[in-house]
Short mmCIF file of C-alpha atoms and ligand atoms in Angstrom, two decimals:
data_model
loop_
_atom_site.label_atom_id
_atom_site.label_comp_id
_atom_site.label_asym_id
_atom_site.label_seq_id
_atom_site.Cartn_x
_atom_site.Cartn_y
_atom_site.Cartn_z
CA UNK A 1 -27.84 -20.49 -5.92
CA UNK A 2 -28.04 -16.88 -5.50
CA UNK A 3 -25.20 -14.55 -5.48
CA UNK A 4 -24.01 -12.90 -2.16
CA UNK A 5 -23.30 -9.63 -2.35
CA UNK A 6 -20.33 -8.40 -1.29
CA UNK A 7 -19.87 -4.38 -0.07
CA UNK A 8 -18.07 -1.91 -1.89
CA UNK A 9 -16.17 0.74 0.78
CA UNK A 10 -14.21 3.14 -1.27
CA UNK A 11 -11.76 4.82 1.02
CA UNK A 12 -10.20 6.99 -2.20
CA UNK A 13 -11.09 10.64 -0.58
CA UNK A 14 -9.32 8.87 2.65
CA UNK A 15 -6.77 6.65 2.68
CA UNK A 16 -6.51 7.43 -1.16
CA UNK A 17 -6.25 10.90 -0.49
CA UNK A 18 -3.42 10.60 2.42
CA UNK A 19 -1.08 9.58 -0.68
CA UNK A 20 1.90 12.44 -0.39
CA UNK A 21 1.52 15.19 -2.67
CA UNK A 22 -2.01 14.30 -3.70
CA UNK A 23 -4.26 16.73 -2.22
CA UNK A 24 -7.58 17.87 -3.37
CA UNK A 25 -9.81 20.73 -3.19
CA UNK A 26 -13.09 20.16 -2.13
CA UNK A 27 -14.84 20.95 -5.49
CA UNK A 28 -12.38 17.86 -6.99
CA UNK A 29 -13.77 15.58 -3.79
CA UNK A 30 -17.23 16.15 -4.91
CA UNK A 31 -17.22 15.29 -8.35
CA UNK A 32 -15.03 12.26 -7.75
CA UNK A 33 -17.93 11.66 -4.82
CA UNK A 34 -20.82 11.77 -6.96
CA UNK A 35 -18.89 9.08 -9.49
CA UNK A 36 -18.28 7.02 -6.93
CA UNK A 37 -22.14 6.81 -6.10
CA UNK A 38 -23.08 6.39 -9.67
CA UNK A 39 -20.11 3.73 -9.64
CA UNK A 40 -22.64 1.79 -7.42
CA UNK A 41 -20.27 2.00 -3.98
CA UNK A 42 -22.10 0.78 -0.67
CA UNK A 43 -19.90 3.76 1.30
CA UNK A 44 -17.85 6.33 0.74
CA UNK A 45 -14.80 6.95 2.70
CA UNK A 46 -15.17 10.79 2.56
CA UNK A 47 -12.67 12.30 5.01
CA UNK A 48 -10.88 12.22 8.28
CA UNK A 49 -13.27 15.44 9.66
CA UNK A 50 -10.74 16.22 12.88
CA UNK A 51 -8.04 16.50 10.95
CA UNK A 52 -8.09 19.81 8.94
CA UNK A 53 -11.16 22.52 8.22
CA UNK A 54 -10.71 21.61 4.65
CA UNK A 55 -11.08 18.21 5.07
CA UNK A 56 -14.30 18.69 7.50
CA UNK A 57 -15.68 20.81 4.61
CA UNK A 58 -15.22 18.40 1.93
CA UNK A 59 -17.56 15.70 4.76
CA UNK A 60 -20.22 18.57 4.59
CA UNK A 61 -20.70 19.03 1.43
CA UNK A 62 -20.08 15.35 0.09
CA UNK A 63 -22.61 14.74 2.43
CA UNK A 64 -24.95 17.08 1.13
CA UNK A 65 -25.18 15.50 -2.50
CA UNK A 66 -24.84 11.89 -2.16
CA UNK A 67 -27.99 10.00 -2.82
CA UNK A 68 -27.27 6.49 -2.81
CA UNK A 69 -24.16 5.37 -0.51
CA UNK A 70 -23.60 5.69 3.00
CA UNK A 71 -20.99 8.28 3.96
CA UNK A 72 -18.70 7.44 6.51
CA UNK A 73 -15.96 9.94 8.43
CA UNK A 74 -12.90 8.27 10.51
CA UNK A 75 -12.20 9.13 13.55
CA UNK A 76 -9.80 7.98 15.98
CA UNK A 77 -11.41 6.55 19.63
CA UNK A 78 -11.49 9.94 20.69
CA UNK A 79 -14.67 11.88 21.92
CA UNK A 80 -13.80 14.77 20.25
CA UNK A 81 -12.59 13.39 16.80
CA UNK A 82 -16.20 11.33 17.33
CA UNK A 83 -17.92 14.43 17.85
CA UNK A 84 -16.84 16.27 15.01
CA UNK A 85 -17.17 13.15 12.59
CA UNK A 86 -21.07 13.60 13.95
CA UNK A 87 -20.90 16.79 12.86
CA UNK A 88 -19.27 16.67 9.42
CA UNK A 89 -22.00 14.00 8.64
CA UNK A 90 -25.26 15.91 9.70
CA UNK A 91 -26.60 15.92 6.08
CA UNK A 92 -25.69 12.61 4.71
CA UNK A 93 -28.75 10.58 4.03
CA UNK A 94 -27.26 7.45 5.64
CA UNK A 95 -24.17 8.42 8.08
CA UNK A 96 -21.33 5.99 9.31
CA UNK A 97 -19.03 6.54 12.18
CA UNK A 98 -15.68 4.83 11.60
CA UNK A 99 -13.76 4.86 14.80
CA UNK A 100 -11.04 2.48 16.24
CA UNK A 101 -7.42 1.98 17.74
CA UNK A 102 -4.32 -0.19 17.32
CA UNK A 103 -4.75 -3.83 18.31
CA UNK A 104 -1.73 -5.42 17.34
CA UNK A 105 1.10 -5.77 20.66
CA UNK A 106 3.37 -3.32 18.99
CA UNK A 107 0.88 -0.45 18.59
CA UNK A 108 -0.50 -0.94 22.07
CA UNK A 109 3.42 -0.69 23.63
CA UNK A 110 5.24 1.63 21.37
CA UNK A 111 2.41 3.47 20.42
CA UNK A 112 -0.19 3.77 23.06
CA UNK A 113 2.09 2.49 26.33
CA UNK A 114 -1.23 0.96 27.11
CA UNK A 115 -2.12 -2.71 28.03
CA UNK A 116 -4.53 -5.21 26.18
CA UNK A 117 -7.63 -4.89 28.38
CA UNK A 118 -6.79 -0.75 28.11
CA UNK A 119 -7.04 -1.02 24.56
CA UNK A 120 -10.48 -2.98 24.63
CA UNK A 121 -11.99 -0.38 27.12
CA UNK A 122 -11.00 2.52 24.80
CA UNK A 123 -12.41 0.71 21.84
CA UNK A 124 -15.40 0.06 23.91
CA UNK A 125 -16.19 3.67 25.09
CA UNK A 126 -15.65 5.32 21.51
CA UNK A 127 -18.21 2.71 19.79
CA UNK A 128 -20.44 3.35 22.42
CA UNK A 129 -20.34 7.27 22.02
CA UNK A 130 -20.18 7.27 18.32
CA UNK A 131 -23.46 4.94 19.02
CA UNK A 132 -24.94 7.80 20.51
CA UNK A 133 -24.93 9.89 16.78
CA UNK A 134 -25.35 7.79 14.41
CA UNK A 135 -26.82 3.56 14.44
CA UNK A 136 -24.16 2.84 11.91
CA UNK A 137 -20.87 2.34 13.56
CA UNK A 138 -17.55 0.98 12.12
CA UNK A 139 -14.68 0.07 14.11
CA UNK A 140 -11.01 -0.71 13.26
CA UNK A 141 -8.72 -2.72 14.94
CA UNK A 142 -6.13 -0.97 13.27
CA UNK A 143 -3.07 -3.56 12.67
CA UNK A 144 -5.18 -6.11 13.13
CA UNK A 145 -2.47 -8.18 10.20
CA UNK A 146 -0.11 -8.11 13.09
CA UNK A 147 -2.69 -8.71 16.17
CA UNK A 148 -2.89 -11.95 17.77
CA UNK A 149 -5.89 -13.95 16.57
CA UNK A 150 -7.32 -14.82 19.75
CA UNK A 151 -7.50 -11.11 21.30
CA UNK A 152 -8.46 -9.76 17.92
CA UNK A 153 -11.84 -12.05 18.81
CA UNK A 154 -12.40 -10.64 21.89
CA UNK A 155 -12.10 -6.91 20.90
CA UNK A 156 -14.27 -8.20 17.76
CA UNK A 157 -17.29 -9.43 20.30
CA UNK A 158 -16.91 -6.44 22.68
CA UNK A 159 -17.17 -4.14 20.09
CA UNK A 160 -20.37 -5.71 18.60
CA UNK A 161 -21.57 -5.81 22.50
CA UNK A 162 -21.08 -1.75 21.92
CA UNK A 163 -23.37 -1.44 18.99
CA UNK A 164 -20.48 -1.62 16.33
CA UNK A 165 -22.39 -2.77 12.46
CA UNK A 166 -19.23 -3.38 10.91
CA UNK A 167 -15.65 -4.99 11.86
CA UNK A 168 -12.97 -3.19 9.95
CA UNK A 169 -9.42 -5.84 10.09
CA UNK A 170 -6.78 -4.07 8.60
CA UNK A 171 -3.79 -5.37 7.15
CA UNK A 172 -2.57 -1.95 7.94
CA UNK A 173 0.92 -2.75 7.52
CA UNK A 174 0.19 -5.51 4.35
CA UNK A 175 2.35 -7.84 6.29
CA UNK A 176 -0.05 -11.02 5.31
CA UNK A 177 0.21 -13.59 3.15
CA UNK A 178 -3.04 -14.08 1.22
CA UNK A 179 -3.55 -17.89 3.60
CA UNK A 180 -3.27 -16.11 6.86
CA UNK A 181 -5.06 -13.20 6.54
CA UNK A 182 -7.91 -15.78 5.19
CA UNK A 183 -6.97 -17.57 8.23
CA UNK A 184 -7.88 -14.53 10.49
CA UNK A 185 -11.12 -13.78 9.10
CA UNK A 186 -11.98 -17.65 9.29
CA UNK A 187 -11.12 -17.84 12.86
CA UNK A 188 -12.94 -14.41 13.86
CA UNK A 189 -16.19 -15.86 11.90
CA UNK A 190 -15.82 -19.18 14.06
CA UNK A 191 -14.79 -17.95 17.15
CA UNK A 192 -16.60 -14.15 18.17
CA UNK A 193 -19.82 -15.25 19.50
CA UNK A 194 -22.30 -12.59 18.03
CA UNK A 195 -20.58 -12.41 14.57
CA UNK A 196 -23.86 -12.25 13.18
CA UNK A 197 -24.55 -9.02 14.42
CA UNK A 198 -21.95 -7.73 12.31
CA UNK A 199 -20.13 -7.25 8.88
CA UNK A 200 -16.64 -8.20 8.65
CA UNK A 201 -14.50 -5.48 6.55
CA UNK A 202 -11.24 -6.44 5.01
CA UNK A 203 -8.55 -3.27 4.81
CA UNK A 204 -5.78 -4.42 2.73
CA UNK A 205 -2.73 -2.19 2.53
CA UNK A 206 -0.22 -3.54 -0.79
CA UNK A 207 2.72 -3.25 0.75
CA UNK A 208 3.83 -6.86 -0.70
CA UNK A 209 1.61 -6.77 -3.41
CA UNK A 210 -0.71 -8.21 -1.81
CA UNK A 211 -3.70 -6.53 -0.70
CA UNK A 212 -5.86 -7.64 -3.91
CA UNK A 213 -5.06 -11.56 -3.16
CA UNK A 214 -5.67 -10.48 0.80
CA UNK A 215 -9.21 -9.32 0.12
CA UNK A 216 -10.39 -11.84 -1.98
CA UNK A 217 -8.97 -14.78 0.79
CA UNK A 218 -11.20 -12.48 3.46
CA UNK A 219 -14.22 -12.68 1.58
CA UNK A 220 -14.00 -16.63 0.91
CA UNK A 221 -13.73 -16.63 4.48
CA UNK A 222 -16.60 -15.08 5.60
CA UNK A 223 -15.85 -11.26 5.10
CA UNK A 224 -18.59 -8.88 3.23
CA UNK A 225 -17.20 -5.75 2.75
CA UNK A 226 -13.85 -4.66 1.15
CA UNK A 227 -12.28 -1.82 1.96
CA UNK A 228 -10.47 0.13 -1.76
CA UNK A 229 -9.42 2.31 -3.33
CA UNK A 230 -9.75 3.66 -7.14
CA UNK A 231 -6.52 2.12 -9.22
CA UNK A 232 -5.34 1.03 -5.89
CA UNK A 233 -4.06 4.39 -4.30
CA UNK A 234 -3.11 5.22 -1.26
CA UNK A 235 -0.46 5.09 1.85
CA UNK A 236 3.01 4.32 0.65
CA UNK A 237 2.19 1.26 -1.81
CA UNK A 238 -1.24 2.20 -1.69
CA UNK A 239 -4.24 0.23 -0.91
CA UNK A 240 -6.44 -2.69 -2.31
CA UNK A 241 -7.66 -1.81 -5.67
CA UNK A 242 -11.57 -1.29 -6.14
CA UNK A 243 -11.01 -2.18 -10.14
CA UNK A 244 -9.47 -5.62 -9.55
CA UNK A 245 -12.02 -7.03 -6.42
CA UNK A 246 -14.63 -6.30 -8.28
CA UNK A 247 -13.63 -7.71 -11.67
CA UNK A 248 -12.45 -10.96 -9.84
CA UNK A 249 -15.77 -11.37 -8.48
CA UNK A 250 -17.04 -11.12 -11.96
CA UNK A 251 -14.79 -13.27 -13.91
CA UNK A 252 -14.78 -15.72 -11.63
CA UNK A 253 -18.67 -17.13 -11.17
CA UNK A 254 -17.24 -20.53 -8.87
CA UNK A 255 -17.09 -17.51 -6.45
CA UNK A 256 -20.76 -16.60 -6.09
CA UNK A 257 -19.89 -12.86 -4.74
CA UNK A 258 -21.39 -9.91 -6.70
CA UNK A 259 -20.87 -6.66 -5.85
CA UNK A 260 -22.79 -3.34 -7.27
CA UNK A 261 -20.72 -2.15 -8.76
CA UNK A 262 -21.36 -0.62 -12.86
CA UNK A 263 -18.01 -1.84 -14.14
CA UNK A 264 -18.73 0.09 -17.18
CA UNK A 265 -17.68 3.12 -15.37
CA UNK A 266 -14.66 1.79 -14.04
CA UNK A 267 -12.43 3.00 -16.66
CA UNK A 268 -13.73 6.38 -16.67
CA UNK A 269 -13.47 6.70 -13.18
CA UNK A 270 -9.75 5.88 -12.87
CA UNK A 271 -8.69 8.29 -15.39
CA UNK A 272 -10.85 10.78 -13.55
CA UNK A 273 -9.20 9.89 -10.26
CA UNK A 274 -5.86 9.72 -11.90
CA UNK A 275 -6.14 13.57 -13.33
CA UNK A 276 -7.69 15.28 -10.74
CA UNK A 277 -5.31 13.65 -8.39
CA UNK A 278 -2.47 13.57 -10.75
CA UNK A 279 -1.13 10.57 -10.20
CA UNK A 280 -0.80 8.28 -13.52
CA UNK A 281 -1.91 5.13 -13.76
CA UNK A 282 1.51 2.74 -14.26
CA UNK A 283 0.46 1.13 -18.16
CA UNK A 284 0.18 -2.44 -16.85
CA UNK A 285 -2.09 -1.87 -14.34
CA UNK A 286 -4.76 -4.82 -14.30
CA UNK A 287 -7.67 -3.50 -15.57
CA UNK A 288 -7.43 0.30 -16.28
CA UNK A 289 -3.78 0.22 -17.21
CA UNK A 290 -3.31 1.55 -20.93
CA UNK A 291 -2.04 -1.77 -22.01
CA UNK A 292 -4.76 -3.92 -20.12
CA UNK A 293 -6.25 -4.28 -23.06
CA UNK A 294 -3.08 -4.05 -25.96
CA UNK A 295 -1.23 -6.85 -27.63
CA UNK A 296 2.37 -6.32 -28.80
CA UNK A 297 3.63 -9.75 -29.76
CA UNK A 298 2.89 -11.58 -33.21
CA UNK A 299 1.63 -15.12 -31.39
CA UNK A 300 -0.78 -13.00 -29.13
CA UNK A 301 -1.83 -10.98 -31.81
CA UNK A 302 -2.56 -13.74 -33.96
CA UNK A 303 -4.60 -14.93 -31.67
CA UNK A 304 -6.97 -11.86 -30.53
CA UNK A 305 -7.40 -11.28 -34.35
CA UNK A 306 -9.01 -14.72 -34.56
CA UNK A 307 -10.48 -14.92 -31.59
CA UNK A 308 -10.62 -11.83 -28.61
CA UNK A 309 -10.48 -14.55 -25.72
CA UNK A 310 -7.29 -16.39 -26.75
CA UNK A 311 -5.57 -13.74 -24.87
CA UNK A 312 -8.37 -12.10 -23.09
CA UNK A 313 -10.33 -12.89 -19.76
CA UNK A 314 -12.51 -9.87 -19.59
CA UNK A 315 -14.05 -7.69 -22.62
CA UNK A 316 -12.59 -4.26 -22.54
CA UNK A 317 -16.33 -2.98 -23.07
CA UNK A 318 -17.12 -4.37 -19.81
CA UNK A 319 -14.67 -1.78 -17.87
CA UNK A 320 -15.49 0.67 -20.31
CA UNK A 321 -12.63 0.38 -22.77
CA UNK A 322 -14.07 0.52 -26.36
CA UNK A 323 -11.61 -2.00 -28.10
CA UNK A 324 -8.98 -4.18 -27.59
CA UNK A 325 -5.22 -2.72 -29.14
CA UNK A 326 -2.97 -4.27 -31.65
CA UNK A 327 -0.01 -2.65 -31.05
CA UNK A 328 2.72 -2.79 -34.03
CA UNK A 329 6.02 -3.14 -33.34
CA UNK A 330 8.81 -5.41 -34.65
CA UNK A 331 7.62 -8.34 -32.52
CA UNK A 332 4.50 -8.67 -34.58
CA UNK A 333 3.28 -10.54 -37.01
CA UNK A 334 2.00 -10.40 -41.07
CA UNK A 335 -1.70 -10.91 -39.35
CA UNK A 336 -1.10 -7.64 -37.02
CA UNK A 337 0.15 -5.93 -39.97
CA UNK A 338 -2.98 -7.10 -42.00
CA UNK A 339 -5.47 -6.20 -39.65
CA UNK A 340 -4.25 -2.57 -38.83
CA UNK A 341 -3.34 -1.81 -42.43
CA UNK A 342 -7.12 -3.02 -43.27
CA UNK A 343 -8.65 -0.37 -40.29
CA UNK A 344 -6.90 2.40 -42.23
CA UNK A 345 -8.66 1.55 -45.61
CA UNK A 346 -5.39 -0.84 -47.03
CA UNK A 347 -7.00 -4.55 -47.86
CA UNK A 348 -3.68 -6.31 -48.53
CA UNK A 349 -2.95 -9.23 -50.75
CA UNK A 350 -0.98 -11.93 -49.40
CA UNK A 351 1.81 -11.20 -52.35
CA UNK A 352 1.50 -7.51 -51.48
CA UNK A 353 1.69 -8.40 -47.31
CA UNK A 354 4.81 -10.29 -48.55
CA UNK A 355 6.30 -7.22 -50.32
CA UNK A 356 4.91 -4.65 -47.32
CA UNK A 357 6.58 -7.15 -44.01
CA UNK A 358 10.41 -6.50 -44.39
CA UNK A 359 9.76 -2.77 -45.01
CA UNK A 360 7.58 -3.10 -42.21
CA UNK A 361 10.12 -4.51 -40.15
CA UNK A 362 13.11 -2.31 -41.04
CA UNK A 363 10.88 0.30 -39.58
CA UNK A 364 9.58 -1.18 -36.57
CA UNK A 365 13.77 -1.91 -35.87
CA UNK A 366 13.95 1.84 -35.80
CA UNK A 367 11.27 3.49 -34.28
CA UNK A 368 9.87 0.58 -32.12
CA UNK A 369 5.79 2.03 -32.41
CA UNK A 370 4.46 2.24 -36.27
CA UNK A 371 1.33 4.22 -35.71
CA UNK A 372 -1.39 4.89 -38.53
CA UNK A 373 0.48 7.25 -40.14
CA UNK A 374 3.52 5.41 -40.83
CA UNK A 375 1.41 2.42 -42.27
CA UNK A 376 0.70 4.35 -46.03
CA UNK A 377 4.38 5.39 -45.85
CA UNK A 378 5.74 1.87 -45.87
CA UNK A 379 3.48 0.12 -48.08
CA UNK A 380 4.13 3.14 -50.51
CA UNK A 381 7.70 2.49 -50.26
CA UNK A 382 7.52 -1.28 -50.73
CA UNK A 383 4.74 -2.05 -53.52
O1 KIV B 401 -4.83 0.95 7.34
C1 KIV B 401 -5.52 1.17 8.35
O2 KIV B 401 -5.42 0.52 9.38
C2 KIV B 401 -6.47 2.29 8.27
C3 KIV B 401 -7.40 2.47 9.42
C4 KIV B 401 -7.39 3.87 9.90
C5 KIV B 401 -8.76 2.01 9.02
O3 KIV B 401 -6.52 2.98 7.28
ZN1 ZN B 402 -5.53 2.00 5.60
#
């Protein structure tokens, strides 16, 4: 059966970029742009165009260069925020308006004082103006984790009544567990009656942990776009990460969801991300994390030495990492020991292994990491 595809939204210039202390210039926002389209993304998040002159510049120009994906600017449901997104996106090749308001009770008391049938009206209005720019509208029910299934349905089919393309259900606050936000999607899917005119978007935020599990349980439910970020940035514990949904699709065929996505670039792109934002990239991040890929204990070792997939579900050249590491420290093994010592030009014996081990160890006991250049040192001092 053939594969569905599921959409790539990379909100890293957005959401990403609302991460405190993170700011970019607008030269940085382009060249991360442009790797995000060769990445393969369906849309690119590219700015909040209301907010700030820079940020309205950066929508311009991104605009300007990007070939492949669509380019979307939020907006709140506000005429003028809608009006400026239009603006910021005159040169993109395919433009998306992402526009929307708070769904869940508390936003619509504490933070709008407003009342359900308000909120829908609002929602309403702005779709149908941002209609009026562009064909390709998305709207958010922002806190839509927190908002009550059954009016979250009828906001969803009024919205697709005003033109809206795409359904954005955040887990703004990532309150849900992985069932019920599956749950929500499910219900929304059997229950707005001119879903098909639309795509449902999941918006994870990782506030538990779990916006990666979140996203995957809305796509097995009927959703066909995630909303992510690169290596997962973005507000407070960031946002789902684009690296991990798309290697779960991957790894996991039973699925049948693709996405187009060139992993081989996904590597790259986080440590591009990561400078130019400088933020670093915690080491056992899934996926681009510097010890995705590295093996520290003798048993595991052992095993990757004789075979890569004891130990290892994905190939590190299918992210773009060139090799898998053996890392030596006093937890590993004669066969760790072996192998290294053989990269460096040293084909040990078993005798001289014997000999080499406890030296090995008495150094490992000390200085934790034996890199390359201790190896000749210790088998110098013990044969
Ligand atoms: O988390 C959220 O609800 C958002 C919306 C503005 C889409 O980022
Ligand atoms: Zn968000």
């Amino acid at each position: 059966m053939a594969k569905d595809f599921v959409k790539i939204f990379d909100t890293t210039l957005r959401d990403g970029e609302q991460v405190p202390g993170c700011k970019l210039n607008t030269s940085q926002k382009l060249v991360i742009a442009k790797r995000l389209d060769d990445l393969g993304v369906d849309v690119i998040e590219a700015g909040f165009p209301v907010s700030s002159p820079g940020d309205f510049k950066s929508v311009v120009e991104i605009s300007k260069i990007i070939k492949n994906a669509s380019v979307c600017g939020l907006s709140r449901a506000v005429k003028n925020d809608i009006k400026v997104a239009a603006e910021a996106l005159e040169y993109a090749k395919n433009p998306r308006i992402h526009t929307g308001i708070g769904t869940s009770d508390s936003h619509i008391k504490h933070k709008f004082k407003s009342s359900r049938d308000k909120i829908i009206e609002i929602g309403f209005e702005a779709v149908k103006y941002a209609k009026t720019f562009v064909n390709d509208v998305e709207f958010y029910a922002e806190d839509a984790g927190r908002t009550d299934n059954d009016f979250l349905a009828k906001v969803c089919e009024k919205m697709i009544e005003a033109g809206a393309t795409v359904l954005n259900i955040p887990d703004t606050t990532g309150y849900c567990l992985p069932e019920e936000y599956g749950q929500k999607i499910k219900y929304l899917v059997d229950n707005v009656k001119n879903i098909e005119k639309a795509t449902i978007s999941c918006h994870c935020h990782n506030d538990l942990g779990l916006a990666t599990a979140n996203s995957i349980a809305g796509i097995i439910n009927g959703a066909r776009q995630i909303e992510c970020t690169i290596n997962g940035i973005g507000e407070r514990a960031g946002n789902t990460s684009l690296e991990e949904v798309v290697m779960i699709m991957r790894q996991h065929p039973a699925l049948n969801l693709d996405t187009n996505i060139n992993s081989k670039l996904l590597f790259d792109t986080s440590n591009l991300v990561s400078d130019g934002m400088g933020m670093p990239v915690q080491p056992n991040k899934a996926i681009v994390g510097a010890n995705a890929f590295a093996h520290s204990s003798g048993i595991h070792q052992d095993g990757v030495i004789k075979n890569r997939e004891t130990y290892e579900i994905i190939n590190p050249l299918d992210v773009g990492v060139n090799e898998s590491a053996i890392i030596l420290t006093a937890r590993s093994g004669r066969a760790a020991l072996a192998y290294r010592a053989k990269k460096i030009g040293f084909n040990l014996s078993k005798d001289e292994l014997d000999l080499v081990y406890p030296e090995f160890l008495k150094f490992a006991d000390v200085n934790k990491e034996v890199t390359d250049e201790n190896i000749p040192e210790i088998i110098k001092k013990s044969i």
